[in-house]
Amino acid sequence: MFNLEIVRGTYYASWKVPKRLIPLYGKTRLRQTLKTDSYRQAVRLVIPIVDAWKRQGKLSPVESEALQVLPRPSISTNSAKSNVSLSSIHTHIDPWIMSLGRQGLKPKTIKGLEQDVRKALDAGLALDKPSLMAYLNKAEEQGKSRVRIQGSIRSFWMFLKATDVVQLDWPVLPPVRRKFKGRQANIPYTAAELQRLLTKLKNGKDKEVYRACLIAAYTGCRINEVVNLKRQDICLNKDRQSLIIKESKTGAGVREVPLHPQIFSVFGGDWEFKDSSDALSKRFGRLTRSIRKEGQTFHSLRSSFITFLEQGGAPENITAAIVGHKIQTMSYGLYSGGPSYDQKKIAINLIPNIWPITHNSKTKNYSYV
């Protein structure tokens, strides 16, 4: 927990005293004014004060009286190679996370950045270019995303630079060379492959993964859009059957998607998802590893959906409106209010009946002739 409070515009160092040390300090919380309204300056001042409080709790009474609270020196990295490791400045993670929150980043994004940096701390990454390159190369060899990890560490490094903890600028790194051997990620499933995948999941025990895959296969929704669906987002009226995406990664992703008759029955009973998108994606990976090709993922369901629409002859602007892609043209992209529900419904019914489910509605024949 980061030990910084602001009271009437002034920052204070704050520390919750452990129960065993309350007799020593005579209070449950220690506070000391930092006499500043600058967040950057407060970050520099608070750490040595709290560190001194913690050290004092470990000393004898005589040693405690002799303890002087000294200003914490900034970590110098002027040389090309530094012996300082990120583990020695782990106390700056919490204020960095606070600054990310103020920038409006989503909690999921912040959590991912924090995890990458903490793993770097545990690995003892030194603040110099050779060590950074070695760490990134090793991560890439392990199949991890070099671009993501590099971005996370750079964000933390720039925060340390801005708060005068380090003086060395972020090093100039060579561009990431991506090696493409055809399409390697999110390869769409064929209808036969998708039917085989859904059959395996339907016969398994994890019905939540099965429901998520079925919804994604017939709507083209992203996994986080699927798991965030609530009962009030589903409309199953006589004249309108659709789901409403209220939160998405882009503004164009907020949309209404007509429902294919094959998945009406999915939304009966207790169908809402309990787990996060990350947890559900991992379970999907484990359950379907033996029947998926390399490069096929949960997101491939979205790729398959778009492929089926294209092969069925659906106009691209209709497909973009259904899956939540921004239309780049002037007329449709800037001025149009978007296609109607009926237009999108016609496109949705171009999706083949990948896996039949008992329902009361009859599928009509639609075409874009």
Coordinates of C-alpha atoms in Angstrom, one line a residue:
M1 CA 0.0 0.0 0.0
F2 CA 1.4 3.4 -1.0
N3 CA 1.8 5.7 2.1
L4 CA 0.7 9.0 0.8
E5 CA -2.3 11.1 1.8
I6 CA -3.6 14.5 0.8
V7 CA -5.3 16.7 3.3
R8 CA -6.6 20.2 2.3
G9 CA -4.2 20.3 -0.6
T10 CA -1.1 19.3 1.3
Y11 CA 0.5 15.9 1.1
Y12 CA 1.3 13.8 4.2
A13 CA 3.4 10.7 4.7
S14 CA 1.2 8.0 6.3
W15 CA 1.9 4.6 7.8
K16 CA -0.4 2.1 9.5
V17 CA 1.5 0.9 12.5
P18 CA 1.5 -2.9 12.9
K19 CA -0.2 -4.2 16.0
R20 CA 3.0 -5.4 17.6
L21 CA 4.5 -1.9 17.3
I22 CA 1.6 0.1 18.7
P23 CA 3.1 0.0 22.2
L24 CA 6.3 1.5 20.8
Y25 CA 4.7 4.4 18.9
G26 CA 1.6 4.8 21.1
K27 CA -0.7 5.2 18.1
T28 CA -2.2 3.2 15.3
R29 CA -1.1 5.4 12.4
L30 CA 1.9 7.8 11.9
R31 CA 1.5 10.9 9.9
Q32 CA 4.0 13.6 9.0
T33 CA 3.3 16.6 6.7
L34 CA 5.5 16.9 3.7
K35 CA 4.8 20.6 3.4
T36 CA 4.1 20.4 -0.4
D37 CA 1.2 20.3 -2.7
S38 CA 3.3 18.9 -5.5
Y39 CA 2.7 15.2 -6.2
R40 CA 6.1 14.7 -7.8
Q41 CA 7.9 16.2 -4.8
A42 CA 5.7 14.3 -2.3
V43 CA 6.7 11.0 -4.0
R44 CA 10.4 11.8 -3.4
L45 CA 9.9 12.9 0.2
V46 CA 7.5 10.2 1.5
I47 CA 9.7 7.1 0.9
P48 CA 12.6 7.9 3.2
I49 CA 10.3 8.9 6.0
V50 CA 8.2 5.7 5.8
D51 CA 11.4 3.6 5.4
A52 CA 12.7 5.2 8.6
W53 CA 9.5 4.5 10.5
K54 CA 9.7 0.8 9.4
R55 CA 13.4 0.5 10.3
Q56 CA 12.8 2.1 13.7
G57 CA 10.3 -0.5 14.5
K58 CA 12.9 -3.2 14.1
L59 CA 15.5 -1.5 16.3
S60 CA 16.1 -1.5 20.1
P61 CA 14.9 1.7 22.0
V62 CA 18.5 3.0 22.2
E63 CA 19.0 2.5 18.5
S64 CA 15.6 4.1 17.7
E65 CA 16.5 7.3 19.5
A66 CA 19.8 7.5 17.6
L67 CA 18.1 6.9 14.2
Q68 CA 18.2 9.9 11.9
V69 CA 15.8 10.2 9.0
L70 CA 18.0 11.0 6.1
P71 CA 16.8 12.1 2.7
R72 CA 16.8 9.2 0.2
P73 CA 19.3 9.8 -2.6
S74 CA 18.0 9.3 -6.1
I75 CA 19.3 6.4 -8.0
S76 CA 22.0 7.5 -10.4
T77 CA 22.2 5.7 -13.8
N78 CA 24.4 8.2 -15.7
S79 CA 26.8 5.5 -16.7
A80 CA 26.2 3.2 -19.6
K81 CA 26.0 0.2 -17.3
S82 CA 24.3 0.4 -13.9
N83 CA 24.4 -2.0 -11.0
V84 CA 21.0 -0.8 -9.8
S85 CA 18.2 -3.3 -10.3
L86 CA 14.5 -2.6 -10.5
S87 CA 14.0 -4.7 -7.3
S88 CA 15.7 -1.9 -5.3
I89 CA 13.0 0.6 -6.3
H90 CA 10.0 -1.6 -6.0
T91 CA 8.5 1.0 -3.6
H92 CA 7.8 3.2 -6.6
I93 CA 5.4 0.7 -8.2
D94 CA 2.4 1.9 -6.2
P95 CA 2.7 5.6 -7.0
W96 CA 3.2 4.6 -10.7
I97 CA 0.0 2.6 -10.6
M98 CA -1.8 5.6 -9.0
S99 CA -0.5 7.8 -11.9
L100 CA -1.8 5.3 -14.5
G101 CA -5.2 5.4 -12.8
R102 CA -5.3 9.2 -13.1
Q103 CA -4.6 8.9 -16.8
G104 CA -7.9 7.0 -17.2
L105 CA -6.5 3.6 -18.1
K106 CA -8.8 0.6 -17.6
P107 CA -8.1 -1.5 -14.4
K108 CA -7.4 -4.5 -16.6
T109 CA -4.7 -2.6 -18.6
I110 CA -3.1 -1.3 -15.4
K111 CA -3.1 -4.8 -13.9
G112 CA -1.3 -6.1 -17.0
L113 CA 1.4 -3.4 -16.8
E114 CA 1.9 -4.0 -13.1
Q115 CA 2.4 -7.8 -13.6
D116 CA 5.0 -7.3 -16.3
V117 CA 7.0 -4.8 -14.2
R118 CA 6.8 -7.0 -11.1
K119 CA 8.1 -10.0 -13.0
A120 CA 11.0 -7.8 -14.2
L121 CA 11.7 -6.8 -10.6
D122 CA 11.8 -10.5 -9.5
A123 CA 14.2 -11.2 -12.3
G124 CA 16.5 -8.4 -11.0
L125 CA 16.6 -6.4 -14.3
A126 CA 19.3 -3.8 -14.2
L127 CA 18.6 -0.3 -15.4
D128 CA 20.9 -0.4 -18.5
K129 CA 20.5 -1.2 -22.1
P130 CA 22.4 -4.5 -22.3
S131 CA 20.4 -6.0 -19.4
L132 CA 17.2 -4.7 -20.8
M133 CA 17.9 -6.3 -24.2
A134 CA 18.9 -9.6 -22.6
Y135 CA 15.7 -9.6 -20.6
L136 CA 13.5 -8.8 -23.6
N137 CA 15.3 -11.4 -25.7
K138 CA 14.7 -14.1 -23.1
A139 CA 11.1 -13.2 -22.8
E140 CA 10.6 -13.4 -26.6
E141 CA 12.3 -16.8 -26.6
Q142 CA 9.8 -18.0 -24.0
G143 CA 7.0 -17.1 -26.4
K144 CA 6.0 -13.9 -24.5
S145 CA 5.0 -10.6 -26.1
R146 CA 8.1 -8.6 -26.4
V147 CA 6.2 -5.5 -27.5
R148 CA 3.9 -5.6 -24.5
I149 CA 6.6 -6.2 -21.9
Q150 CA 8.8 -3.5 -23.4
G151 CA 6.0 -1.1 -23.3
S152 CA 5.2 -1.9 -19.6
I153 CA 8.8 -1.5 -18.5
R154 CA 9.2 1.7 -20.5
S155 CA 6.1 3.2 -18.8
F156 CA 7.6 2.5 -15.4
W157 CA 11.0 3.7 -16.4
M158 CA 9.6 7.0 -17.7
F159 CA 7.7 7.5 -14.4
L160 CA 11.0 7.0 -12.5
K161 CA 12.6 9.5 -14.8
A162 CA 9.8 12.0 -14.3
T163 CA 10.0 11.7 -10.5
D164 CA 13.8 12.1 -10.5
V165 CA 14.5 8.6 -9.2
V166 CA 16.6 7.8 -12.2
Q167 CA 18.5 10.2 -14.5
L168 CA 19.1 7.8 -17.5
D169 CA 16.8 8.3 -20.4
W170 CA 15.0 5.3 -21.9
P171 CA 17.5 3.6 -24.2
V172 CA 17.0 3.5 -28.0
L173 CA 16.1 -0.1 -28.7
P174 CA 16.2 -1.7 -32.2
P175 CA 12.8 -2.1 -33.7
V176 CA 11.0 -5.4 -33.1
R177 CA 11.3 -7.6 -36.2
R178 CA 8.2 -9.7 -36.6
K179 CA 8.6 -12.9 -38.5
F180 CA 5.5 -13.8 -40.5
K181 CA 5.0 -17.2 -42.1
G182 CA 1.6 -16.6 -43.5
R183 CA -1.2 -15.8 -41.0
Q184 CA -0.2 -17.0 -37.5
A185 CA -2.9 -15.7 -35.2
N186 CA -6.6 -15.9 -35.0
I187 CA -7.0 -18.1 -38.0
P188 CA -10.7 -18.6 -38.7
Y189 CA -12.3 -22.0 -38.2
T190 CA -14.1 -23.7 -41.1
A191 CA -17.7 -24.7 -40.5
A192 CA -16.6 -28.3 -40.0
E193 CA -13.8 -27.3 -37.6
L194 CA -16.2 -25.1 -35.6
Q195 CA -18.8 -27.8 -35.4
R196 CA -16.2 -30.3 -34.1
L197 CA -15.0 -27.7 -31.5
L198 CA -18.5 -26.9 -30.3
T199 CA -19.5 -30.6 -30.1
K200 CA -16.5 -31.3 -27.9
L201 CA -17.4 -28.4 -25.6
K202 CA -21.1 -29.3 -25.5
N203 CA -20.2 -32.8 -24.4
G204 CA -17.8 -31.5 -21.7
K205 CA -18.4 -30.3 -18.2
D206 CA -17.6 -26.6 -18.6
K207 CA -20.9 -25.3 -20.0
E208 CA -19.8 -21.7 -19.4
V209 CA -17.1 -22.0 -22.0
Y210 CA -19.5 -23.7 -24.3
R211 CA -22.0 -20.9 -24.0
A212 CA -19.4 -18.2 -24.5
C213 CA -18.1 -19.9 -27.7
L214 CA -21.6 -20.3 -29.0
I215 CA -22.4 -16.6 -28.5
A216 CA -19.1 -15.5 -30.0
A217 CA -19.6 -17.9 -33.0
Y218 CA -23.0 -16.5 -33.9
T219 CA -22.5 -12.8 -33.0
G220 CA -18.8 -12.1 -33.7
C221 CA -18.5 -10.5 -30.2
R222 CA -15.1 -10.3 -28.5
I223 CA -14.6 -12.4 -25.4
N224 CA -14.7 -9.5 -23.0
E225 CA -18.0 -8.3 -24.6
V226 CA -19.4 -11.8 -24.2
V227 CA -18.6 -12.2 -20.5
N228 CA -19.8 -8.7 -19.7
L229 CA -23.3 -9.4 -21.0
K230 CA -26.1 -9.1 -18.4
R231 CA -29.7 -10.2 -18.6
Q232 CA -30.9 -6.6 -19.2
D233 CA -28.7 -6.5 -22.3
I234 CA -30.7 -9.2 -24.1
C235 CA -33.9 -8.4 -26.0
L236 CA -36.1 -11.4 -27.0
N237 CA -39.3 -9.7 -28.0
K238 CA -41.5 -11.0 -30.8
D239 CA -40.4 -8.4 -33.2
R240 CA -36.8 -7.8 -32.0
Q241 CA -34.2 -10.3 -30.8
S242 CA -30.8 -8.8 -30.1
L243 CA -28.1 -8.1 -27.6
I244 CA -26.7 -4.7 -26.7
I245 CA -22.9 -4.2 -26.2
K246 CA -22.6 -1.4 -23.7
E247 CA -18.8 -1.5 -23.1
S248 CA -16.2 -2.2 -25.8
K249 CA -12.5 -1.4 -26.6
T250 CA -13.6 1.3 -29.1
G251 CA -16.5 3.6 -29.5
A252 CA -17.7 1.7 -32.6
G253 CA -17.9 -1.4 -30.5
V254 CA -20.9 -0.1 -28.6
R255 CA -23.7 -1.5 -30.7
E256 CA -26.8 -3.7 -31.1
V257 CA -26.3 -7.2 -32.6
P258 CA -29.3 -9.2 -33.8
L259 CA -29.4 -12.7 -32.5
H260 CA -29.3 -15.7 -34.8
P261 CA -32.2 -18.1 -34.1
Q262 CA -29.8 -20.9 -33.2
I263 CA -28.8 -19.2 -29.9
F264 CA -32.1 -18.0 -28.6
S265 CA -32.2 -20.8 -26.1
V266 CA -28.7 -19.9 -24.7
F267 CA -30.2 -17.0 -22.9
G268 CA -32.7 -19.1 -20.9
G269 CA -32.2 -19.8 -17.2
D270 CA -29.0 -18.7 -15.3
W271 CA -26.7 -18.0 -18.2
E272 CA -24.7 -14.9 -17.0
F273 CA -21.0 -15.4 -16.8
K274 CA -19.2 -15.5 -13.4
D275 CA -15.5 -15.6 -14.4
S276 CA -13.4 -12.9 -16.1
S277 CA -12.5 -13.0 -19.8
D278 CA -8.9 -14.0 -19.0
A279 CA -10.0 -17.0 -16.9
L280 CA -12.5 -18.1 -19.5
S281 CA -9.9 -17.8 -22.3
K282 CA -7.4 -20.0 -20.4
R283 CA -10.1 -22.6 -19.8
F284 CA -11.0 -22.5 -23.5
G285 CA -7.3 -23.0 -24.4
R286 CA -6.9 -26.1 -22.2
L287 CA -10.2 -27.7 -23.2
T288 CA -9.7 -27.3 -27.0
R289 CA -5.9 -27.6 -27.4
S290 CA -6.1 -31.1 -28.9
I291 CA -8.5 -30.1 -31.7
R292 CA -7.3 -26.6 -32.6
K293 CA -4.8 -25.8 -35.3
E294 CA -1.8 -23.6 -34.5
G295 CA -2.9 -20.0 -34.6
Q296 CA -6.6 -20.8 -33.8
T297 CA -7.8 -19.1 -30.6
F298 CA -11.0 -17.9 -29.0
H299 CA -10.7 -14.8 -31.1
S300 CA -10.8 -17.0 -34.2
L301 CA -14.5 -17.4 -33.5
R302 CA -14.8 -13.7 -34.4
S303 CA -12.6 -14.2 -37.5
S304 CA -14.9 -17.2 -38.5
F305 CA -18.0 -15.1 -38.1
I306 CA -16.7 -12.3 -40.3
T307 CA -15.5 -14.9 -42.9
F308 CA -19.0 -16.5 -43.0
L309 CA -20.6 -13.1 -43.6
E310 CA -18.1 -12.3 -46.4
Q311 CA -18.7 -15.6 -48.1
G312 CA -22.4 -15.1 -47.7
G313 CA -22.2 -11.9 -49.6
A314 CA -22.9 -9.4 -46.8
P315 CA -21.8 -5.8 -47.6
E316 CA -18.7 -4.8 -45.6
N317 CA -20.4 -1.8 -44.0
I318 CA -23.1 -4.1 -42.6
T319 CA -20.4 -6.5 -41.3
A320 CA -18.5 -3.6 -39.7
A321 CA -21.6 -2.4 -37.9
I322 CA -22.3 -5.9 -36.5
V323 CA -18.8 -6.6 -35.2
G324 CA -18.0 -3.1 -34.0
H325 CA -15.4 -1.9 -36.5
K326 CA -15.1 1.7 -37.4
I327 CA -16.1 2.6 -41.0
Q328 CA -13.4 4.7 -42.6
T329 CA -15.3 6.2 -45.6
M330 CA -16.6 9.8 -45.6
S331 CA -20.3 9.1 -46.3
Y332 CA -21.0 6.0 -44.2
G333 CA -18.2 6.5 -41.6
L334 CA -18.8 10.2 -40.9
Y335 CA -22.4 11.0 -41.7
S336 CA -24.4 7.8 -41.7
G337 CA -26.3 6.7 -38.6
G338 CA -25.5 3.1 -39.4
P339 CA -27.5 0.2 -40.9
S340 CA -30.9 -0.7 -39.6
Y341 CA -31.8 -3.7 -37.4
D342 CA -33.4 -5.5 -40.3
Q343 CA -30.4 -5.0 -42.5
K344 CA -28.1 -6.5 -39.8
K345 CA -30.6 -9.3 -39.1
I346 CA -30.5 -10.3 -42.8
A347 CA -26.7 -10.6 -42.6
I348 CA -26.8 -12.5 -39.3
N349 CA -29.0 -15.2 -40.9
L350 CA -26.3 -15.8 -43.5
I351 CA -24.3 -17.6 -40.8
P352 CA -24.6 -21.4 -41.3
N353 CA -26.3 -23.5 -38.6
I354 CA -23.0 -24.6 -37.1
W355 CA -24.6 -26.4 -34.2
P356 CA -28.4 -26.9 -34.0
I357 CA -30.1 -26.1 -30.8
T358 CA -33.8 -26.7 -30.1
H359 CA -35.7 -23.4 -30.2
N360 CA -39.2 -22.2 -31.1
S361 CA -38.3 -19.9 -34.0
K362 CA -37.9 -20.9 -37.6
T363 CA -34.9 -19.8 -39.5
K364 CA -35.9 -17.8 -42.6
N365 CA -33.9 -17.7 -45.9
Y366 CA -32.3 -14.4 -46.5
S367 CA -30.0 -13.3 -49.3
Y368 CA -28.4 -10.1 -50.7
V369 CA -29.3 -10.8 -54.3

